[in-house]
């Protein structure tokens, strides 16, 4: 029985790669995409989500638009240097969609879906956690009705990617992240500790493209911009760190990951804003524990991704 998931997303090049991965994996049933600001303004990430599903031949999957900005902060400068002016590598994949978004906005959409199927739906946030926090505020009972939350975000013991300690998704809306990590539900954090080591090099990307499957061809079109960013930022010589697809890999093959259960708090102030603070000793915080991915069989994730996308 495939796991029913709602992907909350800010496509975004790696979101695009992750969603295609999920669509190609029989272990998962993608019920909907809910969109959020982050890699771009939410109008752009929503357009990109609609276009992705059209390109993928899955415009049967609904898209519900979400938050324009964080709970209490401003969102002004989308990271176009990372994902391009159109959010998808400026590769011509983001022209105006034919399909339209669902009438219901993301937070309400999540509440209605989860409450209609208690215990059956997994939330998979791949962007800032604003929609998830809003859903919690709209209907606190989703805490018990949600099967689990598997999110790409945070850094347990690894360096941050938008500050020495903060990962981008958490940093964009730390107040929302604090609510999500602090609620009494099953959260798994797929953070930079395990996404940075999953590296798609130029040979790997060429092998994806050589398969000439429709999904691989779309990925080959949008990644050059992302490769250029990684080369400039991390001197990777065209290789890229694989963030959002690694969260999807966890859903499919959790055995490729090592996890610990610890309590997590999110810093919302000062230089540490956006830090996911892990109570490693288990003595400082109380409340619910988070399942934290701390190690990964990176080659196993890459092999799984290639097997699905080139199939
Ligand atoms: O830090 C990586 C995360 O930030 C990924 O989800 C990427 O898409 C961006 O949203
Ligand atoms: Ca993302």
CSV table of C-alpha atoms and ligand atoms in Angstrom, one decimal:
chain,number,residue,atom,x,y,z
A,1,UNK,CA,0.0,0.0,0.0
A,2,UNK,CA,1.7,3.3,-1.1
A,3,UNK,CA,2.2,6.0,1.6
A,4,UNK,CA,-0.1,8.9,0.9
A,5,UNK,CA,1.8,12.1,1.0
A,6,UNK,CA,1.2,15.9,0.6
A,7,UNK,CA,4.4,17.7,-0.5
A,8,UNK,CA,4.7,21.3,0.7
A,9,UNK,CA,7.1,22.8,-1.6
A,10,UNK,CA,8.9,26.0,-3.0
A,11,UNK,CA,10.0,24.8,-6.5
A,12,UNK,CA,12.8,25.5,-6.9
A,13,UNK,CA,15.2,23.2,-8.8
A,14,UNK,CA,15.8,20.6,-6.1
A,15,UNK,CA,12.1,20.6,-5.2
A,16,UNK,CA,11.4,19.9,-8.9
A,17,UNK,CA,13.9,17.0,-8.8
A,18,UNK,CA,12.3,15.7,-5.6
A,19,UNK,CA,8.7,15.8,-6.8
A,20,UNK,CA,9.6,13.9,-10.0
A,21,UNK,CA,11.4,11.3,-7.8
A,22,UNK,CA,8.2,10.9,-5.7
A,23,UNK,CA,6.0,10.7,-8.8
A,24,UNK,CA,8.2,7.9,-10.1
A,25,UNK,CA,8.2,5.9,-6.9
A,26,UNK,CA,5.4,3.3,-6.4
A,27,UNK,CA,5.9,3.4,-2.7
A,28,UNK,CA,4.4,6.9,-2.6
A,29,UNK,CA,1.0,8.3,-3.6
A,30,UNK,CA,1.3,12.1,-4.1
A,31,UNK,CA,-2.1,13.4,-3.2
A,32,UNK,CA,-1.3,17.1,-3.7
A,33,UNK,CA,1.3,19.8,-3.8
A,34,UNK,CA,0.9,22.8,-1.5
A,35,UNK,CA,3.1,25.8,-2.3
A,36,UNK,CA,5.0,28.2,-0.2
A,37,UNK,CA,7.4,31.2,-0.6
A,38,UNK,CA,11.1,30.4,-0.2
A,39,UNK,CA,13.1,29.7,-3.3
A,40,UNK,CA,10.9,32.3,-5.0
A,41,UNK,CA,7.7,34.3,-4.4
A,42,UNK,CA,4.7,32.0,-3.9
A,43,UNK,CA,3.1,33.1,-7.1
A,44,UNK,CA,6.3,31.8,-8.9
A,45,UNK,CA,6.6,28.6,-6.9
A,46,UNK,CA,2.9,27.9,-7.5
A,47,UNK,CA,3.2,28.5,-11.2
A,48,UNK,CA,6.3,26.2,-11.2
A,49,UNK,CA,4.4,23.5,-9.3
A,50,UNK,CA,1.5,23.6,-11.9
A,51,UNK,CA,4.0,23.5,-14.8
A,52,UNK,CA,5.9,20.6,-13.2
A,53,UNK,CA,2.7,18.5,-13.0
A,54,UNK,CA,1.7,19.4,-16.6
A,55,UNK,CA,5.2,18.5,-17.9
A,56,UNK,CA,5.0,15.3,-15.8
A,57,UNK,CA,1.6,14.4,-17.2
A,58,UNK,CA,0.1,14.5,-13.7
A,59,UNK,CA,-2.1,17.6,-13.7
A,60,UNK,CA,-4.6,15.4,-12.0
A,61,UNK,CA,-2.8,16.2,-8.8
A,62,UNK,CA,-4.2,19.4,-7.2
A,63,UNK,CA,-2.0,22.3,-6.2
A,64,UNK,CA,-3.0,24.5,-3.3
A,65,UNK,CA,-1.3,27.9,-2.9
A,66,UNK,CA,0.1,28.8,0.5
A,67,UNK,CA,1.9,31.5,2.4
A,68,UNK,CA,3.3,34.6,0.7
A,69,UNK,CA,5.6,35.3,3.7
A,70,UNK,CA,6.7,34.0,7.1
A,71,UNK,CA,4.4,34.1,10.2
A,72,UNK,CA,6.0,37.3,11.6
A,73,UNK,CA,8.9,38.2,9.4
A,74,UNK,CA,9.2,39.7,5.9
A,75,UNK,CA,10.2,37.9,2.7
A,76,UNK,CA,11.8,40.2,0.2
A,77,UNK,CA,14.7,38.7,-1.7
A,78,UNK,CA,14.2,35.3,-3.3
A,79,UNK,CA,17.5,33.5,-3.9
A,80,UNK,CA,17.4,33.8,-7.7
A,81,UNK,CA,21.2,33.3,-7.7
A,82,UNK,CA,20.4,29.7,-6.6
A,83,UNK,CA,17.3,28.8,-8.6
A,84,UNK,CA,17.2,31.4,-11.4
A,85,UNK,CA,14.9,34.3,-12.2
A,86,UNK,CA,12.0,31.9,-12.9
A,87,UNK,CA,12.8,29.5,-10.0
A,88,UNK,CA,13.6,26.6,-12.4
A,89,UNK,CA,17.0,27.5,-13.7
A,90,UNK,CA,15.7,29.9,-16.4
A,91,UNK,CA,15.5,26.8,-18.7
A,92,UNK,CA,12.1,27.6,-20.3
A,93,UNK,CA,10.1,25.2,-18.2
A,94,UNK,CA,8.1,27.8,-16.3
A,95,UNK,CA,5.9,29.4,-19.0
A,96,UNK,CA,2.3,30.1,-17.9
A,97,UNK,CA,0.4,26.9,-16.9
A,98,UNK,CA,-2.9,25.9,-18.4
A,99,UNK,CA,-4.1,24.3,-15.2
A,100,UNK,CA,-5.2,26.4,-12.2
A,101,UNK,CA,-4.8,26.1,-8.5
A,102,UNK,CA,-7.3,24.6,-6.0
A,103,UNK,CA,-9.8,27.1,-4.5
A,104,UNK,CA,-8.6,26.1,-1.0
A,105,UNK,CA,-5.5,27.7,0.4
A,106,UNK,CA,-2.6,25.4,1.5
A,107,UNK,CA,-3.1,25.4,5.3
A,108,UNK,CA,-6.9,24.7,5.0
A,109,UNK,CA,-6.2,22.1,2.2
A,110,UNK,CA,-3.8,20.3,4.6
A,111,UNK,CA,-6.3,20.4,7.5
A,112,UNK,CA,-9.2,19.1,5.4
A,113,UNK,CA,-7.1,16.3,3.8
A,114,UNK,CA,-5.6,15.1,7.1
A,115,UNK,CA,-8.8,15.3,9.1
A,116,UNK,CA,-10.6,13.3,6.3
A,117,UNK,CA,-8.2,10.4,6.6
A,118,UNK,CA,-6.9,10.3,10.2
A,119,UNK,CA,-3.6,8.5,10.5
A,120,UNK,CA,-3.1,7.9,6.8
A,121,UNK,CA,-1.5,11.1,5.4
A,122,UNK,CA,2.2,12.0,5.7
A,123,UNK,CA,3.2,15.7,5.3
A,124,UNK,CA,6.5,16.2,3.4
A,125,UNK,CA,7.6,19.9,3.7
A,126,UNK,CA,10.5,20.8,1.4
A,127,UNK,CA,10.4,24.5,2.0
A,128,UNK,CA,9.8,27.0,4.9
A,129,UNK,CA,7.3,25.6,7.4
A,130,UNK,CA,4.8,28.4,7.3
A,131,UNK,CA,1.9,26.5,5.8
A,132,UNK,CA,2.4,23.6,8.3
A,133,UNK,CA,2.4,26.0,11.2
A,134,UNK,CA,-0.7,27.8,9.9
A,135,UNK,CA,-2.4,24.4,9.6
A,136,UNK,CA,-1.5,23.6,13.2
A,137,UNK,CA,-3.0,26.9,14.3
A,138,UNK,CA,-6.2,26.4,12.1
A,139,UNK,CA,-6.8,22.8,13.5
A,140,UNK,CA,-4.6,21.6,16.4
A,141,UNK,CA,-6.1,18.1,16.0
A,142,UNK,CA,-4.0,17.5,12.9
A,143,UNK,CA,-1.2,16.7,15.4
A,144,UNK,CA,-2.9,13.4,16.1
A,145,UNK,CA,-4.5,12.9,12.7
A,146,UNK,CA,-1.2,13.2,10.7
A,147,UNK,CA,0.6,10.0,10.1
A,148,UNK,CA,4.0,11.7,10.2
A,149,UNK,CA,6.0,14.7,9.1
A,150,UNK,CA,9.2,14.1,7.1
A,151,UNK,CA,10.8,17.4,6.3
A,152,UNK,CA,13.9,18.6,4.5
A,153,UNK,CA,15.4,21.2,6.8
A,154,UNK,CA,17.7,21.9,9.7
A,155,UNK,CA,21.2,21.0,10.6
A,156,UNK,CA,21.7,18.9,13.7
A,157,UNK,CA,25.5,18.8,13.9
A,158,UNK,CA,26.4,20.1,10.4
A,159,UNK,CA,27.2,23.7,9.4
A,160,UNK,CA,24.3,25.8,8.1
A,161,UNK,CA,23.9,27.0,4.5
A,162,UNK,CA,22.5,30.5,5.1
A,163,UNK,CA,24.5,31.2,8.3
A,164,UNK,CA,27.1,29.2,10.3
A,165,UNK,CA,24.2,27.4,12.1
A,166,UNK,CA,21.0,27.8,10.0
A,167,UNK,CA,19.6,25.8,7.1
A,168,UNK,CA,17.5,27.8,4.6
A,169,UNK,CA,14.1,26.3,5.1
A,170,UNK,CA,14.2,26.8,8.9
A,171,UNK,CA,15.9,30.2,8.6
A,172,UNK,CA,13.2,31.6,6.3
A,173,UNK,CA,10.5,31.1,9.1
A,174,UNK,CA,12.0,30.1,12.4
A,175,UNK,CA,8.8,30.9,14.4
A,176,UNK,CA,6.9,28.4,12.1
A,177,UNK,CA,9.7,25.8,12.5
A,178,UNK,CA,9.6,26.2,16.3
A,179,UNK,CA,5.8,25.4,16.3
A,180,UNK,CA,6.3,22.4,14.0
A,181,UNK,CA,9.2,20.9,16.0
A,182,UNK,CA,7.4,21.7,19.3
A,183,UNK,CA,4.1,20.0,18.4
A,184,UNK,CA,3.3,16.5,19.8
A,185,UNK,CA,3.6,14.6,16.5
A,186,UNK,CA,6.1,12.4,14.7
A,187,UNK,CA,8.6,14.6,12.9
A,188,UNK,CA,11.6,13.3,11.0
A,189,UNK,CA,14.3,15.9,10.2
A,190,UNK,CA,16.2,15.2,7.0
A,191,UNK,CA,18.8,18.0,7.4
A,192,UNK,CA,22.1,19.1,6.0
A,193,UNK,CA,23.9,16.4,7.9
A,194,UNK,CA,22.6,13.9,5.3
A,195,UNK,CA,21.7,16.1,2.3
A,196,UNK,CA,25.1,17.7,1.8
A,197,UNK,CA,26.9,14.4,1.5
A,198,UNK,CA,24.6,13.3,-1.3
A,199,UNK,CA,26.5,14.8,-4.2
A,200,UNK,CA,25.4,14.5,-7.9
A,201,UNK,CA,28.6,15.1,-9.9
A,202,UNK,CA,28.7,16.0,-13.6
A,203,UNK,CA,29.1,12.3,-14.7
A,204,UNK,CA,26.1,11.3,-12.6
A,205,UNK,CA,24.0,14.2,-14.2
A,206,UNK,CA,25.2,13.1,-17.6
A,207,UNK,CA,24.1,9.6,-17.0
A,208,UNK,CA,20.7,10.8,-15.9
A,209,UNK,CA,20.4,12.8,-19.1
A,210,UNK,CA,21.7,10.0,-21.3
A,211,UNK,CA,18.7,7.9,-20.3
A,212,UNK,CA,16.5,10.3,-22.3
A,213,UNK,CA,13.5,9.6,-20.2
A,214,UNK,CA,11.1,12.6,-20.0
A,215,UNK,CA,11.8,13.3,-16.4
A,216,UNK,CA,15.6,13.0,-16.8
A,217,UNK,CA,15.4,15.4,-19.8
A,218,UNK,CA,13.6,18.0,-17.7
A,219,UNK,CA,16.1,17.6,-14.9
A,220,UNK,CA,19.0,18.0,-17.4
A,221,UNK,CA,17.4,21.3,-18.6
A,222,UNK,CA,17.1,22.9,-15.2
A,223,UNK,CA,20.2,21.8,-13.3
A,224,UNK,CA,22.9,23.8,-15.1
A,225,UNK,CA,21.9,27.0,-13.2
A,226,UNK,CA,22.0,25.0,-9.9
A,227,UNK,CA,25.4,23.5,-10.9
A,228,UNK,CA,26.8,26.9,-11.6
A,229,UNK,CA,25.6,28.2,-8.2
A,230,UNK,CA,27.2,25.2,-6.4
A,231,UNK,CA,30.5,25.7,-8.3
A,232,UNK,CA,30.6,29.4,-7.3
A,233,UNK,CA,29.5,28.8,-3.7
A,234,UNK,CA,31.2,25.6,-2.9
A,235,UNK,CA,33.8,25.1,-5.7
A,236,UNK,CA,32.2,21.8,-6.6
A,237,UNK,CA,33.2,21.8,-10.3
A,238,UNK,CA,29.7,21.3,-11.4
A,239,UNK,CA,28.6,18.9,-8.7
A,240,UNK,CA,25.5,19.7,-6.6
A,241,UNK,CA,24.4,18.9,-3.1
A,242,UNK,CA,21.0,17.0,-3.1
A,243,UNK,CA,18.7,18.4,-0.5
A,244,UNK,CA,15.0,17.8,-1.3
A,245,UNK,CA,15.4,14.5,-3.2
A,246,UNK,CA,17.2,13.1,-0.2
A,247,UNK,CA,14.1,13.6,2.0
A,248,UNK,CA,12.1,11.7,-0.6
A,249,UNK,CA,14.7,8.9,-0.5
A,250,UNK,CA,14.2,8.7,3.3
A,251,UNK,CA,10.5,8.0,2.8
A,252,UNK,CA,11.2,5.2,0.3
A,253,UNK,CA,14.4,3.6,1.9
A,254,UNK,CA,14.8,4.7,5.5
A,255,UNK,CA,17.4,1.9,5.8
A,256,UNK,CA,19.8,4.1,3.9
A,257,UNK,CA,19.9,6.5,6.9
A,258,UNK,CA,21.1,6.4,10.5
A,259,UNK,CA,18.8,8.2,12.9
A,260,UNK,CA,18.7,9.3,16.5
A,261,UNK,CA,15.8,10.5,18.6
A,262,UNK,CA,16.4,13.8,20.4
A,263,UNK,CA,14.5,16.9,21.4
A,264,UNK,CA,15.0,19.9,19.1
A,265,UNK,CA,14.4,23.6,19.7
A,266,UNK,CA,14.6,26.3,17.0
A,267,UNK,CA,16.5,29.5,17.8
A,268,UNK,CA,14.5,32.6,16.7
A,269,UNK,CA,16.8,35.4,17.8
A,270,UNK,CA,20.2,36.9,17.0
A,271,UNK,CA,23.1,35.3,15.4
A,272,UNK,CA,21.6,31.9,16.0
A,273,UNK,CA,18.3,32.6,14.2
A,274,UNK,CA,17.2,29.5,12.4
A,275,UNK,CA,19.4,27.1,14.2
A,276,UNK,CA,17.9,23.7,15.1
A,277,UNK,CA,19.4,23.1,18.5
A,278,UNK,CA,19.6,19.3,19.3
A,279,UNK,CA,19.6,18.2,23.0
A,280,UNK,CA,22.2,15.6,22.4
A,281,UNK,CA,22.5,14.6,26.1
A,282,UNK,CA,18.8,14.3,26.4
A,283,UNK,CA,18.7,16.3,29.7
A,284,UNK,CA,18.0,19.9,28.7
A,285,UNK,CA,14.6,20.0,27.0
A,286,UNK,CA,11.3,18.2,27.7
A,287,UNK,CA,8.5,17.2,25.3
A,288,UNK,CA,8.4,15.3,22.1
A,289,UNK,CA,11.5,13.9,20.4
A,290,UNK,CA,12.4,14.3,16.7
A,291,UNK,CA,13.8,11.6,14.6
A,292,UNK,CA,17.0,13.1,13.3
A,293,UNK,CA,18.9,11.8,10.3
A,294,UNK,CA,22.6,11.9,11.2
A,295,UNK,CA,24.2,9.7,8.6
A,296,UNK,CA,23.4,8.4,5.1
A,297,UNK,CA,24.5,5.8,2.5
A,298,UNK,CA,24.9,8.6,-0.1
A,299,UNK,CA,25.7,6.2,-2.9
A,300,UNK,CA,22.6,4.2,-2.0
A,301,UNK,CA,20.5,7.4,-2.4
A,302,UNK,CA,22.1,8.3,-5.7
A,303,UNK,CA,21.5,4.8,-7.0
A,304,UNK,CA,17.9,4.9,-6.0
A,305,UNK,CA,17.3,8.3,-7.5
A,306,UNK,CA,18.9,7.2,-10.8
A,307,UNK,CA,17.0,3.9,-10.9
A,308,UNK,CA,13.7,5.8,-10.6
A,309,UNK,CA,14.3,8.8,-12.8
A,310,UNK,CA,15.8,6.8,-15.7
A,311,UNK,CA,13.2,4.1,-15.5
B,1,LIG,O1,18.6,24.3,2.4
B,1,LIG,C1,18.0,23.6,1.3
B,1,LIG,C2,16.6,23.9,1.2
B,1,LIG,O2,16.3,25.2,0.9
B,1,LIG,C3,15.9,23.1,0.0
B,1,LIG,O3,14.6,22.8,0.3
B,1,LIG,C4,16.0,24.1,-1.1
B,1,LIG,O4,14.9,23.9,-2.1
B,1,LIG,C5,15.7,25.4,-0.4
B,1,LIG,O5,14.3,25.5,-0.2
B,2,LIG,CA1,12.8,23.4,-1.2
